[in-house]
PDB file of C-alpha atoms in Angstrom:
ATOM      1  CA  MET A   1     168.478 -89.154 162.180  1.00 85.00           C
ATOM      2  CA  HIS A   2     171.575 -87.205 161.210  1.00 91.00           C
ATOM      3  CA  ASN A   3     174.061 -89.910 162.226  1.00 95.00           C
ATOM      4  CA  LEU A   4     172.507 -92.660 160.051  1.00 98.00           C
ATOM      5  CA  ARG A   5     174.580 -93.549 156.988  1.00 98.00           C
ATOM      6  CA  ILE A   6     173.152 -95.718 154.229  1.00 98.00           C
ATOM      7  CA  SER A   7     175.394 -96.502 151.272  1.00 97.00           C
ATOM      8  CA  ALA A   8     173.975 -96.357 147.755  1.00 97.00           C
ATOM      9  CA  ASN A   9     174.229-100.161 147.463  1.00 97.00           C
ATOM     10  CA  VAL A  10     172.387-100.751 150.734  1.00 98.00           C
ATOM     11  CA  ALA A  11     169.724 -98.153 149.842  1.00 97.00           C
ATOM     12  CA  ALA A  12     169.115 -99.902 146.518  1.00 98.00           C
ATOM     13  CA  LYS A  13     168.841-103.310 148.223  1.00 97.00           C
ATOM     14  CA  LEU A  14     166.422-101.928 150.827  1.00 97.00           C
ATOM     15  CA  ALA A  15     164.185-100.445 148.140  1.00 97.00           C
ATOM     16  CA  GLU A  16     164.290-103.315 145.640  1.00 97.00           C
ATOM     17  CA  LYS A  17     164.506-106.445 147.771  1.00 97.00           C
ATOM     18  CA  HIS A  18     162.863-105.441 151.056  1.00 97.00           C
ATOM     19  CA  GLN A  19     160.693-102.415 150.139  1.00 98.00           C
ATOM     20  CA  VAL A  20     162.096-100.527 153.136  1.00 98.00           C
ATOM     21  CA  ARG A  21     162.500 -96.747 153.151  1.00 98.00           C
ATOM     22  CA  ARG A  22     165.022 -94.712 155.161  1.00 98.00           C
ATOM     23  CA  ARG A  23     162.239 -93.130 157.225  1.00 98.00           C
ATOM     24  CA  GLU A  24     161.027 -96.589 158.289  1.00 98.00           C
ATOM     25  CA  VAL A  25     164.527 -97.417 159.533  1.00 98.00           C
ATOM     26  CA  GLU A  26     164.622 -94.130 161.453  1.00 98.00           C
ATOM     27  CA  GLN A  27     161.218 -94.891 162.985  1.00 98.00           C
ATOM     28  CA  SER A  28     162.439 -98.314 164.109  1.00 98.00           C
ATOM     29  CA  PHE A  29     165.348 -96.635 165.895  1.00 97.00           C
ATOM     30  CA  GLU A  30     162.919 -94.175 167.491  1.00 97.00           C
ATOM     31  CA  ASN A  31     160.560 -96.977 168.566  1.00 97.00           C
ATOM     32  CA  LYS A  32     163.247 -99.392 169.840  1.00 95.00           C
ATOM     33  CA  TRP A  33     162.514-100.549 173.378  1.00 89.00           C
ATOM     34  CA  GLY A  34     164.848-103.513 173.804  1.00 88.00           C
ATOM     35  CA  VAL A  35     168.603-103.825 173.589  1.00 92.00           C
ATOM     36  CA  VAL A  36     170.827-104.384 170.587  1.00 94.00           C
ATOM     37  CA  LEU A  37     172.225-107.864 170.118  1.00 94.00           C
ATOM     38  CA  GLU A  38     175.591-108.718 168.623  1.00 91.00           C
ATOM     39  CA  ASP A  39     175.647-110.957 165.561  1.00 83.00           C
ATOM     40  CA  SER A  40     178.068-113.631 166.724  1.00 72.00           C
ATOM     41  CA  ARG A  41     177.802-115.899 163.672  1.00 66.00           C
ATOM     42  CA  GLU A  42     181.287-116.565 162.344  1.00 69.00           C
ATOM     43  CA  ASP A  43     180.540-115.513 158.770  1.00 69.00           C
ATOM     44  CA  HIS A  44     179.059-112.191 160.006  1.00 60.00           C
ATOM     45  CA  GLN A  45     181.979-111.090 162.190  1.00 68.00           C
ATOM     46  CA  THR A  46     183.047-107.484 161.685  1.00 73.00           C
ATOM     47  CA  ASP A  47     185.212-104.974 163.511  1.00 75.00           C
ATOM     48  CA  PRO A  48     183.429-103.183 165.036  1.00 87.00           C
ATOM     49  CA  ALA A  49     180.797-105.792 165.778  1.00 89.00           C
ATOM     50  CA  THR A  50     177.622-106.072 163.730  1.00 92.00           C
ATOM     51  CA  VAL A  51     174.606-105.483 165.974  1.00 95.00           C
ATOM     52  CA  TRP A  52     170.854-105.656 165.442  1.00 96.00           C
ATOM     53  CA  PHE A  53     167.434-105.160 166.972  1.00 97.00           C
ATOM     54  CA  ILE A  54     163.789-105.569 166.012  1.00 97.00           C
ATOM     55  CA  ALA A  55     161.360-102.674 166.397  1.00 97.00           C
ATOM     56  CA  PRO A  56     158.207-101.473 164.669  1.00 97.00           C
ATOM     57  CA  THR A  57     157.798 -98.548 162.327  1.00 98.00           C
ATOM     58  CA  ASN A  58     155.116 -95.997 163.150  1.00 98.00           C
ATOM     59  CA  ALA A  59     152.762 -98.018 160.936  1.00 98.00           C
ATOM     60  CA  GLY A  60     153.438-101.138 163.052  1.00 97.00           C
ATOM     61  CA  ARG A  61     155.650-102.904 160.503  1.00 98.00           C
ATOM     62  CA  PRO A  62     158.374-104.819 162.373  1.00 98.00           C
ATOM     63  CA  LEU A  63     161.882-104.398 161.024  1.00 98.00           C
ATOM     64  CA  LYS A  64     165.109-106.156 161.851  1.00 98.00           C
ATOM     65  CA  VAL A  65     167.718-103.395 161.684  1.00 98.00           C
ATOM     66  CA  VAL A  66     171.350-104.521 161.260  1.00 97.00           C
ATOM     67  CA  PHE A  67     174.203-102.048 161.582  1.00 97.00           C
ATOM     68  CA  ILE A  68     177.680-101.221 162.799  1.00 96.00           C
ATOM     69  CA  PHE A  69     178.510 -98.219 164.967  1.00 93.00           C
ATOM     70  CA  ILE A  70     181.677 -96.259 164.129  1.00 95.00           C
ATOM     71  CA  ASP A  71     182.685 -93.014 165.844  1.00 94.00           C
ATOM     72  CA  GLY A  72     179.125 -91.950 166.626  1.00 92.00           C
ATOM     73  CA  THR A  73     177.761 -92.894 163.217  1.00 97.00           C
ATOM     74  CA  VAL A  74     175.325 -95.729 162.508  1.00 97.00           C
ATOM     75  CA  HIS A  75     176.278 -97.531 159.287  1.00 97.00           C
ATOM     76  CA  LEU A  76     173.256 -99.500 158.150  1.00 98.00           C
ATOM     77  CA  LYS A  77     173.965-102.948 156.736  1.00 96.00           C
ATOM     78  CA  THR A  78     170.341-103.972 156.111  1.00 97.00           C
ATOM     79  CA  ALA A  79     166.768-103.735 157.359  1.00 98.00           C
ATOM     80  CA  TYR A  80     163.900-106.090 156.574  1.00 98.00           C
ATOM     81  CA  GLU A  81     160.833-107.764 158.045  1.00 98.00           C
ATOM     82  CA  PRO A  82     162.133-110.442 160.445  1.00 98.00           C
ATOM     83  CA  ASN A  83     161.189-114.091 160.189  1.00 97.00           C
ATOM     84  CA  PRO A  84     159.587-115.956 163.126  1.00 97.00           C
ATOM     85  CA  ALA A  85     162.926-117.416 164.299  1.00 96.00           C
ATOM     86  CA  GLU A  86     164.524-113.956 164.430  1.00 96.00           C
ATOM     87  CA  ILE A  87     161.527-112.578 166.332  1.00 95.00           C
ATOM     88  CA  ALA A  88     161.704-115.438 168.847  1.00 95.00           C
ATOM     89  CA  LEU A  89     165.453-114.901 169.327  1.00 94.00           C
ATOM     90  CA  TYR A  90     164.984-111.182 169.918  1.00 95.00           C
ATOM     91  CA  GLU A  91     162.071-111.748 172.281  1.00 93.00           C
ATOM     92  CA  ARG A  92     164.254-114.145 174.281  1.00 93.00           C
ATOM     93  CA  PHE A  93     167.485-112.134 174.446  1.00 91.00           C
ATOM     94  CA  GLY A  94     166.807-108.576 173.331  1.00 91.00           C
ATOM     95  CA  SER A  95     163.520-107.466 174.762  1.00 80.00           C
ATOM     96  CA  HIS A  96     162.974-106.080 178.237  1.00 67.00           C
ATOM     97  CA  ASN A  97     160.528-108.387 179.958  1.00 54.00           C
TER      98      ASN A  97
END
């Protein structure tokens, strides 16, 4: 994914805290079947808006992928295994049923 940007700080956090690799994030983008949702929580407001989705890697590991989109480039904020509440929220508002 040539338009995916991951800062050094985010890459370190993904590896150390969440054990997520860049290729897993790319696979989640490739396997996404729902829509992206905007993070409307007040303390997470950004310009442009922070958006997210949940999708599996090729190994079936679900990831919540959080990013901002600027001029055709995806700037990753984080990616991690979602908790049950996040999964339920995405199933309700983000998935195509």
